[in-house]
Amino acid sequence: MSTYDDLLEISNELNNVQNAIYLLAWDERTYMPEGAVEGRSETISDLSRIYHRLITSDRLKKVLDELNKESVNAELDDLQKAAVREMTRDFERRYNIPDELIKEMAKVSSKAQAAWEKARERSDFEHFLPHLKKQVELKKKVAEYIGYESEPYDALVDSYEPGFTAKKIKHIFDPMKRKLSTLVKEILEKDITPGKGVFDDKKFEIEKQKKLCRELAEIIGYDFHHGRLDEAVHPFTMGMDDDVRITNRYTDENISSLFSLLHESGHGIYEQGIPEEWYGHPLGQRISMGYHESQSRMWENFVGRSREFMSFLYPKLTDTFPVLSDHEEENIYQAINRVEPSYIRVEADEVTYNLHIALRFDIELGMFRDELEPHETQEVWKDKMDKYFGIVPDDPAKGVLQDVHWSSGDFGYFPSYALGNLYAAQIYKTASDEIDNIQERIANGEFTEVKKWLNENIHQHGRRYRAEEMTKRLTGESLSEDFYIDYLKGKYGPIYGI
Ligand code: ZN
């Protein structure tokens, strides 16, 4: 067996352990009985330890050392080189962190998450503050072990967006913030409410929503033969090779479930688009968190909230919910695209969403550059909300405490959400240029070509190309905020008469 075959074998083992963890985690968040919490978390944490031992094993180290020797590496083809590059990255990011620190992180995180839940419930920032301090301190240490280009935050960002740094993100976010703030201001000055009253005082039967959701997932190309749709409090997608599961949540007050369904189906279609021969292969994975999010946002917003999609959806929607038939297509389209400054990121519209992320990025970077102390975050948060949206949360649960990420030490994660929107805009522009009559197709409910384009151009390559290279290959240009800004102006200009 060649050394490269050894690498494939180890990669396959890692993948199988990972799949087992994912399936248990899926169950934990969907059907697991309440009483099983402790036992399950023990099982998952033991399996995670086995995974960690495998990925930091001497066996893998030996294999990678050999494959990274100049003379040996030169003999590999491009695809094999990419596989070695990615596995080396996975290995190094973990191997360099001492076991003691990993144990401490797990302990601190579980305490911090419990404290965060309580703090949010009671709207008590002080209760969470010591844990936030501890997490920042630990992650600074971790960053030193992982190594970085020019500052500790780079090491953290790189876990979610390989190849990205704080500087690169700032270079995109700074102009994005300015342009988005201007657009938000123009929209708010209009002081109008598009699609006013469409969903007011109406009930939308949940069973009917579920039926329509399933139908939509199928129509856009999510494969139920290799997937399922279940319920979860916070919708998520879990991909385990030929078994890719999506989840959704429902309320009878509106039809937001349709868009969260499109979002998760987008994640699911990405996972299902990884070629079968790459299951367990070092490259058989997604490019980055941002790229994953670009796929979900594309189906949710660029396709799902478009005027054409509403033409397709309208007959089904009014058929399912006759209470909506009093409203014109255009009216419902406007109602699902209303721009409103809000406290809560996950409820934000397309125009304000990336500003929520920019706010978190500024604060995180401030803490990791030692320009901002954890105890100052609450006040800075308020100032920035005021600056960007003209609203100030009086309750930390609606401000600095709203997201779970800091409690689990996931600093550097937020930028991926915004990058997802930016990738989506740039990619969708190219797709629209390359797919004949894309708007007409969407209006007619024909999504095969769109899905095929994404499969062929993105999904089938796994993580062979890093995000920056992929974006250039796909669109001929480096990532830029301009595509997103142009998209927003083109869409919201007519809605708001700007
Ligand atoms: Zn998502």
Coordinates of C-alpha atoms and ligand atoms in Angstrom, one line a residue:
M1 CA 0.0 0.0 0.0
S2 CA 1.4 3.4 -0.9
T3 CA 1.7 6.2 1.7
Y4 CA -1.0 8.1 -0.1
D5 CA -3.3 5.1 0.3
D6 CA -2.5 5.2 4.0
L7 CA -3.7 8.8 4.0
L8 CA -7.0 7.8 2.3
E9 CA -7.5 5.1 4.9
I10 CA -7.0 7.4 7.8
S11 CA -9.2 10.0 6.3
N12 CA -11.9 7.4 5.8
E13 CA -11.7 6.3 9.5
L14 CA -11.9 9.9 10.6
N15 CA -15.0 10.4 8.4
N16 CA -16.7 7.4 9.9
V17 CA -16.2 8.6 13.5
Q18 CA -17.3 12.1 12.4
N19 CA -20.5 10.6 10.9
A20 CA -21.3 8.8 14.1
I21 CA -20.9 12.0 16.1
Y22 CA -23.1 13.9 13.6
L23 CA -25.9 11.3 13.7
L24 CA -25.9 11.3 17.5
A25 CA -25.9 15.1 17.5
W26 CA -28.8 15.2 15.0
D27 CA -30.8 12.9 17.3
E28 CA -29.9 15.0 20.3
R29 CA -31.5 18.0 18.6
T30 CA -34.6 16.3 17.2
Y31 CA -36.0 13.2 18.9
M32 CA -33.8 12.3 21.9
P33 CA -35.8 12.0 25.1
E34 CA -35.0 14.7 27.7
G35 CA -33.7 12.3 30.2
A36 CA -30.9 11.2 27.9
V37 CA -29.0 14.5 27.9
E38 CA -26.2 13.4 30.2
G39 CA -25.5 10.0 28.7
R40 CA -25.6 11.4 25.2
S41 CA -23.1 14.1 26.0
E42 CA -20.8 11.6 27.5
T43 CA -21.0 9.4 24.4
I44 CA -20.4 12.3 22.1
S45 CA -17.5 13.6 24.1
D46 CA -15.8 10.2 24.2
L47 CA -16.2 9.8 20.4
S48 CA -14.8 13.3 20.0
R49 CA -11.8 12.2 22.0
I50 CA -11.3 9.2 19.7
Y51 CA -11.6 11.5 16.7
H52 CA -8.9 13.8 18.2
R53 CA -6.6 10.9 18.9
L54 CA -6.9 9.7 15.3
I55 CA -6.3 13.1 13.8
T56 CA -3.3 13.8 16.0
S57 CA -1.9 10.3 15.8
D58 CA 1.7 9.5 15.1
R59 CA 0.5 7.3 12.3
L60 CA -1.0 10.3 10.5
K61 CA 2.0 12.4 11.4
K62 CA 4.4 9.9 9.7
V63 CA 2.2 9.7 6.6
L64 CA 2.0 13.5 6.3
D65 CA 5.7 14.0 6.9
E66 CA 6.4 11.5 4.1
L67 CA 3.9 13.0 1.7
N68 CA 5.1 16.5 2.3
K69 CA 8.7 15.7 1.5
E70 CA 9.6 17.7 -1.6
S71 CA 10.6 14.7 -3.7
V72 CA 7.6 12.6 -2.7
N73 CA 5.1 15.5 -3.1
A74 CA 6.4 16.3 -6.5
E75 CA 5.3 12.9 -7.7
L76 CA 1.7 13.5 -6.7
D77 CA -0.9 14.8 -9.1
D78 CA -2.8 18.1 -8.4
L79 CA -5.7 16.4 -6.7
Q80 CA -3.5 14.4 -4.4
K81 CA -1.5 17.4 -3.6
A82 CA -4.7 19.2 -2.6
A83 CA -5.7 16.2 -0.4
V84 CA -2.3 16.3 1.4
R85 CA -2.6 20.1 1.8
E86 CA -6.0 19.9 3.5
M87 CA -5.2 17.0 5.7
T88 CA -2.0 18.6 6.8
R89 CA -4.0 21.7 7.7
D90 CA -6.5 19.7 9.7
F91 CA -3.6 17.9 11.5
E92 CA -1.6 20.9 12.3
R93 CA -4.5 22.9 13.6
R94 CA -5.1 20.3 16.3
Y95 CA -1.7 18.7 16.8
N96 CA -0.1 21.9 18.1
I97 CA -2.6 22.4 20.9
P98 CA -1.7 20.7 24.1
D99 CA -4.1 18.1 25.5
E100 CA -4.4 20.1 28.8
L101 CA -5.7 23.1 26.9
I102 CA -8.2 21.1 25.0
K103 CA -9.6 19.7 28.2
E104 CA -9.7 23.1 29.7
M105 CA -11.6 24.5 26.7
A106 CA -14.2 21.8 26.9
K107 CA -14.7 22.5 30.6
V108 CA -14.9 26.3 30.3
S109 CA -17.3 26.0 27.3
S110 CA -19.7 23.8 29.1
K111 CA -19.8 26.2 32.1
A112 CA -19.9 29.3 29.9
Q113 CA -22.8 28.0 27.9
A114 CA -24.9 27.2 31.0
A115 CA -24.0 30.7 32.4
W116 CA -24.9 32.3 29.1
E117 CA -28.3 30.6 29.1
K118 CA -29.1 31.8 32.6
A119 CA -27.7 35.3 31.9
R120 CA -29.9 35.7 28.8
E121 CA -32.9 34.4 30.6
R122 CA -32.4 37.0 33.4
S123 CA -31.0 39.7 31.1
D124 CA -27.9 39.8 33.3
F125 CA -24.7 40.6 31.4
E126 CA -22.6 40.6 34.6
H127 CA -23.5 36.9 35.2
F128 CA -21.9 36.0 31.8
L129 CA -19.0 38.4 31.9
P130 CA -16.4 36.3 33.8
H131 CA -17.0 33.5 31.4
L132 CA -16.6 35.8 28.4
K133 CA -13.3 37.0 29.8
K134 CA -12.1 33.4 30.3
Q135 CA -13.1 32.4 26.8
V136 CA -11.2 35.3 25.2
E137 CA -8.2 34.5 27.3
L138 CA -8.2 30.8 26.3
K139 CA -8.7 31.5 22.7
K140 CA -5.8 33.9 22.7
K141 CA -3.7 31.1 24.0
V142 CA -5.1 28.7 21.4
A143 CA -4.3 31.2 18.6
E144 CA -0.7 31.2 19.7
Y145 CA -0.4 27.4 19.4
I146 CA -2.1 27.3 16.0
G147 CA 0.0 30.2 14.7
Y148 CA -1.1 33.1 12.5
E149 CA -0.1 35.4 9.7
S150 CA -0.1 38.8 11.6
E151 CA -2.5 38.7 14.6
P152 CA -4.2 36.2 16.9
Y153 CA -7.6 36.7 15.4
D154 CA -6.3 35.3 12.1
A155 CA -5.9 31.9 13.6
L156 CA -9.5 31.8 14.7
V157 CA -11.0 33.1 11.4
D158 CA -9.0 30.5 9.6
S159 CA -11.0 27.7 11.3
Y160 CA -14.1 28.8 9.5
E161 CA -12.7 30.5 6.4
P162 CA -9.4 28.9 5.5
G163 CA -7.0 31.4 4.2
F164 CA -8.8 34.5 5.5
T165 CA -7.4 37.0 8.0
A166 CA -8.7 39.9 10.0
K167 CA -7.1 42.3 7.6
K168 CA -8.7 40.7 4.5
I169 CA -12.1 40.8 6.2
K170 CA -11.7 44.4 7.3
H171 CA -10.7 45.3 3.7
I172 CA -14.2 44.0 2.6
F173 CA -16.3 44.9 5.6
D174 CA -15.2 48.6 6.0
P175 CA -16.5 49.7 2.6
M176 CA -19.5 47.3 3.0
K177 CA -20.5 49.0 6.2
R178 CA -20.4 52.4 4.7
K179 CA -22.5 51.4 1.6
L180 CA -25.0 49.4 3.6
S181 CA -25.5 52.2 6.2
T182 CA -26.2 54.7 3.4
L183 CA -28.7 52.3 1.8
V184 CA -30.4 51.6 5.2
K185 CA -30.7 55.3 5.8
E186 CA -32.3 55.9 2.3
I187 CA -34.8 53.2 2.9
L188 CA -35.8 54.3 6.4
E189 CA -36.2 57.9 5.2
K190 CA -38.9 56.7 2.9
D191 CA -40.9 55.8 5.9
I192 CA -43.2 53.3 4.1
T193 CA -44.2 49.7 4.9
P194 CA -44.3 47.6 1.8
G195 CA -46.8 44.8 1.8
K196 CA -48.4 46.3 4.9
G197 CA -50.8 44.0 6.8
V198 CA -50.4 41.0 4.5
F199 CA -49.8 38.6 7.4
D200 CA -51.6 40.5 10.1
D201 CA -54.4 38.7 12.0
K202 CA -54.1 35.5 10.0
K203 CA -53.4 32.0 10.9
F204 CA -51.4 29.6 8.8
E205 CA -52.1 26.0 9.6
I206 CA -48.8 24.2 10.5
E207 CA -49.7 20.9 8.9
K208 CA -50.3 22.7 5.6
Q209 CA -47.0 24.5 5.9
K210 CA -45.2 21.2 6.4
K211 CA -46.7 19.8 3.3
L212 CA -45.8 22.8 1.2
C213 CA -42.3 22.8 2.6
R214 CA -41.7 19.2 1.7
E215 CA -43.0 19.9 -1.8
L216 CA -40.7 23.0 -2.2
A217 CA -37.6 21.1 -1.0
E218 CA -38.3 18.4 -3.6
I219 CA -39.0 20.9 -6.4
I220 CA -35.7 22.7 -6.0
G221 CA -33.8 19.4 -6.0
Y222 CA -33.2 18.2 -2.4
D223 CA -33.1 14.4 -2.6
F224 CA -35.4 12.7 0.0
H225 CA -34.0 9.3 -1.0
H226 CA -30.8 10.4 0.8
G227 CA -32.4 12.8 3.3
R228 CA -35.2 13.6 5.6
L229 CA -37.0 16.7 6.9
D230 CA -37.7 17.0 10.6
E231 CA -38.4 19.6 13.2
A232 CA -35.9 21.5 15.4
V233 CA -36.0 24.6 17.6
H234 CA -33.0 26.0 15.7
P235 CA -33.1 24.6 12.2
F236 CA -29.8 23.0 11.0
T237 CA -28.5 20.6 8.4
M238 CA -26.4 17.5 9.1
G239 CA -24.5 15.9 6.2
M240 CA -23.3 12.3 6.6
D241 CA -22.2 11.3 3.1
D242 CA -25.3 9.6 1.5
D243 CA -27.5 10.7 4.4
V244 CA -28.1 14.4 4.5
R245 CA -30.8 15.6 6.9
I246 CA -32.5 18.9 7.1
T247 CA -34.7 20.4 9.8
N248 CA -37.2 23.3 10.0
R249 CA -39.4 25.1 12.5
Y250 CA -42.9 26.4 12.2
T251 CA -45.2 29.1 13.6
D252 CA -48.8 29.6 12.6
E253 CA -48.4 33.4 12.5
N254 CA -46.6 33.7 9.2
I255 CA -45.0 31.7 6.4
S256 CA -41.3 32.2 7.5
S257 CA -41.0 28.4 7.6
L258 CA -40.9 28.4 3.8
F259 CA -37.8 30.5 3.7
S260 CA -36.0 28.6 6.5
L261 CA -36.9 25.5 4.5
L262 CA -35.3 26.9 1.4
H263 CA -32.2 27.9 3.5
E264 CA -31.7 24.5 5.0
S265 CA -32.4 22.8 1.6
G266 CA -29.7 24.9 0.1
H267 CA -27.3 23.6 2.8
G268 CA -28.6 20.1 2.1
I269 CA -28.2 20.4 -1.7
Y270 CA -24.6 21.4 -1.2
E271 CA -23.9 18.4 1.0
Q272 CA -25.7 16.1 -1.4
G273 CA -23.6 17.5 -4.2
I274 CA -20.4 16.1 -2.9
P275 CA -19.6 13.2 -5.3
E276 CA -20.0 9.6 -3.9
E277 CA -16.4 8.6 -4.8
W278 CA -15.3 11.3 -2.4
Y279 CA -17.1 10.1 0.7
G280 CA -14.4 9.8 3.4
H281 CA -11.8 11.4 1.0
P282 CA -9.8 14.3 2.4
L283 CA -11.4 16.6 -0.2
G284 CA -14.9 15.3 0.2
Q285 CA -15.9 18.3 2.4
R286 CA -17.3 21.8 2.1
I287 CA -15.0 24.7 1.2
S288 CA -15.8 26.8 4.2
M289 CA -18.6 28.0 6.5
G290 CA -19.0 31.1 4.3
Y291 CA -19.4 29.0 1.2
H292 CA -21.9 26.7 3.0
E293 CA -23.9 29.8 3.9
S294 CA -23.7 31.1 0.4
Q295 CA -25.5 28.1 -0.8
S296 CA -28.3 28.4 1.7
R297 CA -28.7 32.1 1.2
M298 CA -28.8 31.7 -2.5
W299 CA -31.9 29.4 -2.4
E300 CA -33.5 31.4 0.5
N301 CA -33.0 34.9 -0.8
F302 CA -31.6 35.2 -4.3
V303 CA -34.0 32.6 -5.6
G304 CA -36.6 32.3 -2.9
R305 CA -37.4 35.9 -2.2
S306 CA -37.1 37.0 -5.8
R307 CA -40.1 38.4 -7.8
E308 CA -39.9 35.5 -10.2
F309 CA -40.1 32.9 -7.4
M310 CA -43.2 34.7 -6.1
S311 CA -44.8 34.2 -9.5
F312 CA -44.1 30.5 -9.2
L313 CA -45.1 30.3 -5.6
Y314 CA -48.3 32.4 -5.6
P315 CA -50.8 29.9 -7.0
K316 CA -49.5 27.2 -4.5
L317 CA -49.5 29.6 -1.7
T318 CA -53.0 30.9 -2.2
D319 CA -54.2 27.4 -2.8
T320 CA -52.7 26.2 0.5
F321 CA -53.7 29.4 2.4
P322 CA -56.8 30.9 0.8
V323 CA -56.6 33.8 3.4
L324 CA -53.8 35.2 1.2
S325 CA -55.8 35.3 -2.0
D326 CA -57.1 38.8 -1.1
H327 CA -53.6 40.0 -1.7
E328 CA -51.8 40.4 -5.0
E329 CA -48.6 38.6 -5.9
E330 CA -46.7 41.9 -5.7
N331 CA -48.1 42.6 -2.3
I332 CA -46.9 39.4 -0.8
Y333 CA -43.5 39.8 -2.5
Q334 CA -43.1 43.1 -0.8
A335 CA -44.2 41.8 2.6
I336 CA -41.5 39.1 2.5
N337 CA -38.9 41.7 1.6
R338 CA -39.6 44.4 4.2
V339 CA -36.6 46.2 5.6
E340 CA -36.8 46.9 9.3
P341 CA -33.9 47.6 11.7
S342 CA -34.2 45.0 14.4
Y343 CA -32.3 44.0 17.5
I344 CA -32.0 40.3 16.7
R345 CA -29.6 39.2 14.0
V346 CA -31.4 35.9 13.1
E347 CA -34.6 37.9 12.3
A348 CA -32.8 40.5 10.2
D349 CA -33.7 41.2 6.6
E350 CA -31.2 41.1 3.7
V351 CA -30.2 44.8 3.9
T352 CA -29.5 45.0 7.6
Y353 CA -28.2 41.5 8.1
N354 CA -24.5 42.1 7.3
L355 CA -24.4 45.2 9.5
H356 CA -25.3 42.9 12.4
I357 CA -22.3 40.9 11.5
A358 CA -20.0 43.9 11.0
L359 CA -20.9 45.0 14.5
R360 CA -19.9 41.6 16.1
F361 CA -16.7 41.5 14.0
D362 CA -15.6 45.0 15.2
I363 CA -16.2 44.0 18.8
E364 CA -14.5 40.6 18.5
L365 CA -11.5 42.1 16.7
G366 CA -11.3 44.8 19.4
M367 CA -11.1 42.2 22.1
F368 CA -8.4 40.2 20.3
R369 CA -6.4 43.3 19.5
D370 CA -6.6 44.3 23.2
E371 CA -8.4 47.6 22.2
L372 CA -11.6 46.6 23.9
E373 CA -12.1 44.8 27.3
P374 CA -14.9 42.2 27.6
H375 CA -16.7 44.4 30.2
E376 CA -17.0 47.2 27.6
T377 CA -18.7 45.1 25.0
Q378 CA -22.2 45.8 26.3
E379 CA -21.9 49.6 25.9
V380 CA -20.0 49.4 22.6
W381 CA -22.8 47.1 21.3
K382 CA -25.4 49.8 22.2
D383 CA -23.4 52.6 20.5
K384 CA -23.0 50.6 17.4
M385 CA -26.7 49.6 17.2
D386 CA -27.5 53.3 17.5
K387 CA -25.0 54.2 14.8
Y388 CA -26.1 51.6 12.3
F389 CA -29.8 51.2 13.0
G390 CA -30.8 54.1 15.1
I391 CA -32.2 51.8 17.8
V392 CA -30.7 50.9 21.2
P393 CA -31.5 47.6 23.0
D394 CA -32.3 48.3 26.7
D395 CA -32.1 44.6 27.4
P396 CA -28.8 42.7 27.0
A397 CA -30.8 39.6 25.9
K398 CA -31.7 41.7 22.8
G399 CA -28.1 42.9 22.6
V400 CA -24.8 41.5 23.6
L401 CA -26.3 38.3 25.0
Q402 CA -28.4 37.3 22.0
D403 CA -26.0 34.8 20.3
V404 CA -24.6 31.6 21.6
H405 CA -21.2 31.8 19.8
W406 CA -19.1 33.6 22.5
S407 CA -20.2 31.2 25.2
S408 CA -18.8 28.3 23.2
G409 CA -15.6 30.2 22.4
D410 CA -16.5 30.5 18.7
F411 CA -14.8 33.8 18.0
G412 CA -14.1 34.4 14.3
Y413 CA -17.2 32.5 13.2
F414 CA -19.6 35.5 12.6
P415 CA -17.7 36.9 9.6
S416 CA -18.6 33.7 7.7
Y417 CA -22.3 34.6 7.8
A418 CA -21.7 37.9 6.1
L419 CA -19.2 36.4 3.7
G420 CA -21.9 33.9 2.8
N421 CA -24.1 36.7 1.5
L422 CA -21.3 38.3 -0.4
Y423 CA -20.2 35.0 -2.0
A424 CA -23.8 34.3 -2.9
A425 CA -24.3 37.6 -4.7
Q426 CA -21.1 37.3 -6.7
I427 CA -21.8 33.6 -7.6
Y428 CA -25.5 34.2 -8.4
K429 CA -24.5 37.0 -10.8
T430 CA -22.3 34.6 -12.7
A431 CA -24.9 31.9 -12.6
S432 CA -27.5 34.3 -14.0
D433 CA -25.1 35.3 -16.8
E434 CA -24.4 31.6 -17.7
I435 CA -27.9 30.0 -17.3
D436 CA -30.2 30.9 -20.2
N437 CA -33.4 32.7 -19.1
I438 CA -32.8 32.0 -15.4
Q439 CA -35.6 34.4 -14.4
E440 CA -38.1 32.7 -16.7
R441 CA -37.1 29.3 -15.5
I442 CA -37.6 30.3 -11.8
A443 CA -41.0 31.8 -12.6
N444 CA -42.0 28.5 -14.2
G445 CA -40.7 26.5 -11.3
E446 CA -37.8 24.9 -13.2
F447 CA -34.8 24.7 -10.9
T448 CA -32.9 21.8 -12.5
E449 CA -30.5 24.1 -14.3
V450 CA -29.7 26.2 -11.3
K451 CA -29.0 23.2 -9.2
K452 CA -27.0 21.6 -12.0
W453 CA -24.9 24.7 -12.3
L454 CA -24.1 24.8 -8.6
N455 CA -23.4 21.0 -8.5
E456 CA -21.0 21.2 -11.4
N457 CA -19.3 24.5 -10.6
I458 CA -19.1 24.2 -6.8
H459 CA -20.3 21.1 -5.0
Q460 CA -18.5 18.4 -7.0
H461 CA -15.1 20.0 -6.2
G462 CA -15.4 19.4 -2.5
R463 CA -12.7 21.5 -0.8
R464 CA -10.2 21.0 -3.7
Y465 CA -10.0 24.8 -4.0
R466 CA -10.0 27.3 -1.1
A467 CA -12.7 29.9 -1.0
E468 CA -10.6 32.7 -2.6
E469 CA -9.4 30.6 -5.4
M470 CA -12.9 29.1 -6.0
T471 CA -14.4 32.6 -6.2
K472 CA -11.9 33.7 -8.8
R473 CA -12.3 30.5 -10.8
L474 CA -16.1 30.9 -10.8
T475 CA -16.5 34.6 -11.3
G476 CA -13.2 35.8 -12.7
E477 CA -12.8 38.2 -9.8
S478 CA -11.7 38.3 -6.1
L479 CA -14.5 38.6 -3.6
S480 CA -15.9 42.1 -3.4
E481 CA -18.8 43.7 -1.5
D482 CA -19.9 45.4 -4.7
F483 CA -22.0 42.5 -6.0
Y484 CA -24.1 42.3 -2.9
I485 CA -24.6 46.1 -2.8
D486 CA -25.6 46.2 -6.5
Y487 CA -28.0 43.3 -5.9
L488 CA -29.6 45.0 -2.9
K489 CA -29.9 48.3 -4.8
G490 CA -31.4 46.6 -7.8
K491 CA -34.0 44.8 -5.7
Y492 CA -34.9 47.3 -3.0
G493 CA -34.7 50.4 -5.2
P494 CA -38.0 49.5 -6.8
I495 CA -39.7 48.3 -3.6
Y496 CA -38.9 51.5 -1.8
G497 CA -39.0 53.9 -4.8
I498 CA -35.4 54.9 -4.4
Ligands
ZN1 ZN -27.2 28.5 7.3

